[in-house]
mmCIF file of C-alpha atoms in Angstrom:
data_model
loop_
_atom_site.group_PDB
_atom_site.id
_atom_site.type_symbol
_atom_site.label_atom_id
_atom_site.label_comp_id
_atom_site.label_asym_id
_atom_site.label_seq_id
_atom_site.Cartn_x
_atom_site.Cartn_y
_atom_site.Cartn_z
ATOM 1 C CA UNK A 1 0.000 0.000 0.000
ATOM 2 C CA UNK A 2 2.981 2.786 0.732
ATOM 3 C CA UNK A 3 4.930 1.908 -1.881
ATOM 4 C CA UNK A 4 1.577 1.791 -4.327
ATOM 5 C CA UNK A 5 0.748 5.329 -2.882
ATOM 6 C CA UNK A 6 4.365 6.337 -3.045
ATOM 7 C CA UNK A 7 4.585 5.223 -6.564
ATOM 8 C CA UNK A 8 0.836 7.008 -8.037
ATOM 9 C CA UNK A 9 2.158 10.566 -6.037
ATOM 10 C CA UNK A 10 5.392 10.516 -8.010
ATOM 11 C CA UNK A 11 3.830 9.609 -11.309
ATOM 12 C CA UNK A 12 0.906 12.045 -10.896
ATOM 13 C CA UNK A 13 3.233 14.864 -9.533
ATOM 14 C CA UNK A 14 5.919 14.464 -12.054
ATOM 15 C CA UNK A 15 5.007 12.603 -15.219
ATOM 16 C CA UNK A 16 1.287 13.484 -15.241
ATOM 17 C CA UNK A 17 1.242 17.024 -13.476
ATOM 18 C CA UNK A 18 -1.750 16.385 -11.845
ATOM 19 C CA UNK A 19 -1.123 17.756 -8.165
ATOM 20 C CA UNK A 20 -4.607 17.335 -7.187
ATOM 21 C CA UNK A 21 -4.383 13.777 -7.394
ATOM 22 C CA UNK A 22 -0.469 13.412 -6.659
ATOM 23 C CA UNK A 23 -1.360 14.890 -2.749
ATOM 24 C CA UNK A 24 -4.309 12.534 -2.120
ATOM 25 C CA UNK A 25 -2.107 9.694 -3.031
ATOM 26 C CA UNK A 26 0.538 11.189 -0.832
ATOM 27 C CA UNK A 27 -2.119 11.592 2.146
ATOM 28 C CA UNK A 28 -2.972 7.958 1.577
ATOM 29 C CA UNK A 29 0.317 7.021 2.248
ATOM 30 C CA UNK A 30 0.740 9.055 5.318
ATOM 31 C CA UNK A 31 -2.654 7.739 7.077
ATOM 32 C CA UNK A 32 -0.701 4.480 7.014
ATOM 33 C CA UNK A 33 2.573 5.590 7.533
ATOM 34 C CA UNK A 34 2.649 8.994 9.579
ATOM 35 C CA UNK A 35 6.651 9.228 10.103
ATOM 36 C CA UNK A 36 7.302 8.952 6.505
ATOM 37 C CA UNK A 37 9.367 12.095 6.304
ATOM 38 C CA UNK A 38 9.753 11.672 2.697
ATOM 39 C CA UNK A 39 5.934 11.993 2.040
ATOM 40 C CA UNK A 40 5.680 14.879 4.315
ATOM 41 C CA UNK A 41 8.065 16.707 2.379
ATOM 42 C CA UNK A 42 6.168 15.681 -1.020
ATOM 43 C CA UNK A 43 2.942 16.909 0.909
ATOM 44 C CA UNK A 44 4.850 19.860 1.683
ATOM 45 C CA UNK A 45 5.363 20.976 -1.293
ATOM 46 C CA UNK A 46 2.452 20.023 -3.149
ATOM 47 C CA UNK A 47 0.405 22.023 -0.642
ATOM 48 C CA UNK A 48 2.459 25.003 -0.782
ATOM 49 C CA UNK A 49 2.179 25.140 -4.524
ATOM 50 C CA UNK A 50 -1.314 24.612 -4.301
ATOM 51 C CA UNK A 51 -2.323 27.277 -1.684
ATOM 52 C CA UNK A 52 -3.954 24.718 0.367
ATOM 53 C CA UNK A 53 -2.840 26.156 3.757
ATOM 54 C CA UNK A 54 -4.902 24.383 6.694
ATOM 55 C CA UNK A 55 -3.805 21.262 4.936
ATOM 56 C CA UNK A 56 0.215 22.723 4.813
ATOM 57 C CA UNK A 57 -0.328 23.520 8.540
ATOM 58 C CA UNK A 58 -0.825 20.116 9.339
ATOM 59 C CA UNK A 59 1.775 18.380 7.639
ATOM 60 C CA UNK A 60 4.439 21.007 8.771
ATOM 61 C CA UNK A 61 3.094 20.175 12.206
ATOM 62 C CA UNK A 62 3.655 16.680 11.367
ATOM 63 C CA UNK A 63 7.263 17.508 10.125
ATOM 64 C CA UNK A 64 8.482 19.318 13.485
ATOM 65 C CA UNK A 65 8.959 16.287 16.083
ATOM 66 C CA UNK A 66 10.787 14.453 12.549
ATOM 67 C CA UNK A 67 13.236 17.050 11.994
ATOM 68 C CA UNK A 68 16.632 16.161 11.842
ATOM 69 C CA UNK A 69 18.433 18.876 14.064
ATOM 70 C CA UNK A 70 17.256 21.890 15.415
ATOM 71 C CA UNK A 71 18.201 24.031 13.185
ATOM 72 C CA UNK A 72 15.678 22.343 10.843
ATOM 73 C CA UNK A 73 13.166 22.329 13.285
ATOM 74 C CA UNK A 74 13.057 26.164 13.787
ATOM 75 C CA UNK A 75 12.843 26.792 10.170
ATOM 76 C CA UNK A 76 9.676 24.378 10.069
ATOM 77 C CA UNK A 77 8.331 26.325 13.056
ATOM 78 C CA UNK A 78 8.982 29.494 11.611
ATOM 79 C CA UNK A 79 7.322 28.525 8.514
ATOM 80 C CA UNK A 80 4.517 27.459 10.215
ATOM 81 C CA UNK A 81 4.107 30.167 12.603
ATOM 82 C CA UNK A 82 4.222 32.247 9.204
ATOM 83 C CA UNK A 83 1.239 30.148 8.070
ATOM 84 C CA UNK A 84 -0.862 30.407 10.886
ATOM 85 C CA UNK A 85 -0.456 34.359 11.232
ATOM 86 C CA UNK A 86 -0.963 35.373 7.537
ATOM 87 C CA UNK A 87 -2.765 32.856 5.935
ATOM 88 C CA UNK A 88 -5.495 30.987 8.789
ATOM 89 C CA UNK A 89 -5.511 34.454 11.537
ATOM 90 C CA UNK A 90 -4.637 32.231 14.056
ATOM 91 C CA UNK A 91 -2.071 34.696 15.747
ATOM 92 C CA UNK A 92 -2.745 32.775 19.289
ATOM 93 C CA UNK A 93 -1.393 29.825 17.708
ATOM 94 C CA UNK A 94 1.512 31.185 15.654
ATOM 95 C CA UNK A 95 2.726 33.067 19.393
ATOM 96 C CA UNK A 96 2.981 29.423 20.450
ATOM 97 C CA UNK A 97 5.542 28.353 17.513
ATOM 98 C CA UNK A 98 7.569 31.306 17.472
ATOM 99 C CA UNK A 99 8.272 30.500 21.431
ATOM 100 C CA UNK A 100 9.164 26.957 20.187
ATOM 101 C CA UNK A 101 11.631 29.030 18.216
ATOM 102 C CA UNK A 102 13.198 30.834 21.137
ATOM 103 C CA UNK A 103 13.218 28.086 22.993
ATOM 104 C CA UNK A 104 15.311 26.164 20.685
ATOM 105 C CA UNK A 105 17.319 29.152 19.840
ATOM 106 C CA UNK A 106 17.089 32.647 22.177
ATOM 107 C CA UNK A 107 18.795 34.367 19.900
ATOM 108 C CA UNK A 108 16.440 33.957 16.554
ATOM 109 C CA UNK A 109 15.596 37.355 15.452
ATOM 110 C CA UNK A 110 13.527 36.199 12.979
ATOM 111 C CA UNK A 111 11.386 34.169 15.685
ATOM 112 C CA UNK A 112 12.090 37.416 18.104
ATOM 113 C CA UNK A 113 10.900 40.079 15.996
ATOM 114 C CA UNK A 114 7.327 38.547 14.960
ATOM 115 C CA UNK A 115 6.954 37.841 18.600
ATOM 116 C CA UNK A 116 7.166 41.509 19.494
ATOM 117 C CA UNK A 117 4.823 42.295 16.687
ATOM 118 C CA UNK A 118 2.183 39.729 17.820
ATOM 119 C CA UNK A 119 2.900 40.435 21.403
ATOM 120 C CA UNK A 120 2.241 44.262 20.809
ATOM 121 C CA UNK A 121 -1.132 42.992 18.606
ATOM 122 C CA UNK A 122 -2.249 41.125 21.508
ATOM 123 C CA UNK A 123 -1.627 43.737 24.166
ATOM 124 C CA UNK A 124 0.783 41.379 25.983
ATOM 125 C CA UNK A 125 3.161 44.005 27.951
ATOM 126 C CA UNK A 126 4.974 41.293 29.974
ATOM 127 C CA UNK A 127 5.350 39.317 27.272
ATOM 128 C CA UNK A 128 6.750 41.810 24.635
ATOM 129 C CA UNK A 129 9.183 43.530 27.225
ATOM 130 C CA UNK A 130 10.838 39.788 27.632
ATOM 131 C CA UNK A 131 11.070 39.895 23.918
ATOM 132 C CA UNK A 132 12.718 43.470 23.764
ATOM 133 C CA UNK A 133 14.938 41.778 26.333
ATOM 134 C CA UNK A 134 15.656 38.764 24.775
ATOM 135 C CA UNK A 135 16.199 40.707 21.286
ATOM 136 C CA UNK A 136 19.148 43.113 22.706
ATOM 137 C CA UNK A 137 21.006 39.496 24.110
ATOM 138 C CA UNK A 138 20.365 38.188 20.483
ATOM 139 C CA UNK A 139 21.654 41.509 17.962
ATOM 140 C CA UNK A 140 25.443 42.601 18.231
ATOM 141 C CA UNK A 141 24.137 45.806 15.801
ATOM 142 C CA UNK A 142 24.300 48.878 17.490
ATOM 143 C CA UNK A 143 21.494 50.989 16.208
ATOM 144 C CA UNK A 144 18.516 47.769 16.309
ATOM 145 C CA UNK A 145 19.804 48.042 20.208
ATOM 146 C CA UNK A 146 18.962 51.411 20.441
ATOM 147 C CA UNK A 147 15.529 50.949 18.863
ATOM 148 C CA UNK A 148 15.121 47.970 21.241
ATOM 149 C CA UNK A 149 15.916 49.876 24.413
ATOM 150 C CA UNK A 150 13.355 52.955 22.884
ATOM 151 C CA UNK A 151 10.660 50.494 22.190
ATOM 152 C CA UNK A 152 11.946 48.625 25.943
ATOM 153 C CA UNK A 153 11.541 51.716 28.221
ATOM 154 C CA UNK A 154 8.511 52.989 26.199
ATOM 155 C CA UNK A 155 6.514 49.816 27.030
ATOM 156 C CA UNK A 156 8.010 49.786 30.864
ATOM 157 C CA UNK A 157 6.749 53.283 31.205
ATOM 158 C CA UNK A 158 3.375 53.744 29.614
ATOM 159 C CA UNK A 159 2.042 49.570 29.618
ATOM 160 C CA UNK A 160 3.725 48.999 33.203
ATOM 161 C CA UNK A 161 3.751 52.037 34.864
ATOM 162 C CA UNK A 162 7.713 51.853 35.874
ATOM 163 C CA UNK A 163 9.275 55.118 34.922
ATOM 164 C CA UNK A 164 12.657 53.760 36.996
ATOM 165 C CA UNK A 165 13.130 50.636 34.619
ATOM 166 C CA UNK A 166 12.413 52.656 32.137
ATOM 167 C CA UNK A 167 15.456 55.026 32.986
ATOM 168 C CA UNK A 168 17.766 52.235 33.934
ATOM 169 C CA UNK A 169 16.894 50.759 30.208
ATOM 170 C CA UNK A 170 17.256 54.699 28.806
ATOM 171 C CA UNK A 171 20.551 54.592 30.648
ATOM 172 C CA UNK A 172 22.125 51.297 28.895
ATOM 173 C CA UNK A 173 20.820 52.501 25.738
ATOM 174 C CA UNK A 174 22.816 56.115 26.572
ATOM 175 C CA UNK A 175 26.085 53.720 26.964
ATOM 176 C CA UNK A 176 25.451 52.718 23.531
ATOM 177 C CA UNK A 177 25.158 56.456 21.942
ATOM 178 C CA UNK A 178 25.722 59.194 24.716
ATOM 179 C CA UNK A 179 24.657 61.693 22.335
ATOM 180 C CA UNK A 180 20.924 60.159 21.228
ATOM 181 C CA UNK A 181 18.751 62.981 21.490
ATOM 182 C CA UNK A 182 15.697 61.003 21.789
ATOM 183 C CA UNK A 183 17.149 58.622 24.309
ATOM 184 C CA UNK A 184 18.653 61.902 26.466
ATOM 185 C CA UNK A 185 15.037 63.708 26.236
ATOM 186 C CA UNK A 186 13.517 60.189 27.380
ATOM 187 C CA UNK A 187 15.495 60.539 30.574
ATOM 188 C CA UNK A 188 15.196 64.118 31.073
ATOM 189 C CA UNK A 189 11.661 63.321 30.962
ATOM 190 C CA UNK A 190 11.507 60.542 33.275
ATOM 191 C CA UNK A 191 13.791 62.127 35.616
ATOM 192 C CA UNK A 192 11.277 65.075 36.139
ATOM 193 C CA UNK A 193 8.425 62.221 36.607
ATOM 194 C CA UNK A 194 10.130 60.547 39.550
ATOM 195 C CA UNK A 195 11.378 64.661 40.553
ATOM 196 C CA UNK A 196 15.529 63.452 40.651
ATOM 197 C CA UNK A 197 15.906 67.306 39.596
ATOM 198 C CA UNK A 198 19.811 67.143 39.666
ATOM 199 C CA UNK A 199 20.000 64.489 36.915
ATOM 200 C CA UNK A 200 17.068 66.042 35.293
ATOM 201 C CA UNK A 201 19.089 69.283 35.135
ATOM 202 C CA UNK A 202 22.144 67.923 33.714
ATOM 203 C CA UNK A 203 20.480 65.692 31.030
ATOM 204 C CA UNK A 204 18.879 68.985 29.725
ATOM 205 C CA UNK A 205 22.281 70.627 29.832
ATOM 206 C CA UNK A 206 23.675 67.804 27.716
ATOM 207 C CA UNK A 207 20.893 68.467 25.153
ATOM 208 C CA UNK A 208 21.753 72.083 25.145
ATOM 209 C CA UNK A 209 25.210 71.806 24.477
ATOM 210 C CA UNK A 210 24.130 69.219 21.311
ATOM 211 C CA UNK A 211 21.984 71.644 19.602
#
């Protein structure tokens, strides 16, 4: 019976060009055998091409616990986190692959990235502050860092109410570029909120002086 259904997908897919019938054989074959990675992949791609997306969810889903490293698990992840977000509004569900991703690999910014977007979609403060924080341990690039920290102490001031993590995440981000206008006028502005004058005072002279 697998080989049979093997043999029809191959002959439909690439001597007949019939995909239609090419995946059911395919899905025949995986009813009986479900850890034939080969036939998965077929599936795979069949699916794709045919822009039959709850049925690509599945068999990507079925791909994941087969994979043969890591690595090649958090690209099938990715893909399917992709899939559930764009194509089948599931964002709930594509949250839950993406922190597969990190958990296989904290520094993914790929996997990072559509977190914080889905996270700030969702309204999940907590959840997209770890991300910010898990982001700046994952980039070496100096400017995304100082967008990170921005984004950081803008969501730990206005979504948590804490104007003094926000200023100790304004201050690493002021290590990075001492002369960020935006990142100095953050901090003067926080340092009037929780009334530390003096520093307030001398952050505004800094921003004088780079006028």
């Amino acid at each position: 019976m697998i080989s049979l259904s093997r043999e029809l997908g191959e002959v439909y897919a690439q001597k007949l060009g019939d995909p239609v019938r090419a995946i059911a054989a395919y899905q025949r074959l995986v009813e009986h055998a479900p850890d034939d990675v080969r036939a998965l992949k077929e599936l795979d791609a069949l699916l794709a091409e045919q822009d039959r997306s709850e049925e690509l969810a599945g068999v990507l889903e079925a791909r994941v616990p087969l994979a043969a490293s890591e690595r090649e698990k958090a690209t099938l992840l990715l893909r399917l986190a992709a899939l559930l977000e764009e194509r089948l509004d599931r964002p709930e569900d594509a949250i839950e692959r993406l922190e597969a991703v990190v958990g296989i690999d904290a520094t993914n910014e790929t996997a990072l990235g559509s977190l914080e977007r889905l996270y700030q979609g969702s309204k999940q403060w907590e959840e997209l502050a770890r991300a910010y924080s898990l982001h700046l341990e994952a980039t070496e690039d100096p400017d995304v860092q100082l967008g990170l920290y921005r984004e950081l102490a803008e969501v730990q001031l206005e979504r948590l109410d804490d104007p003094n993590l926000a200023i100790e995440t304004l201050e690493s981000a002021k290590k990075i570029d001492p002369t960020d206008v935006a990142v100095l006028d953050g901090l003067a502005t926080l340092f009037e909120a929780v009334e530390s004058w003096q520093q307030a005072k001398d952050t505004l002279d800094r921003l004088v002086l780079l006028a």
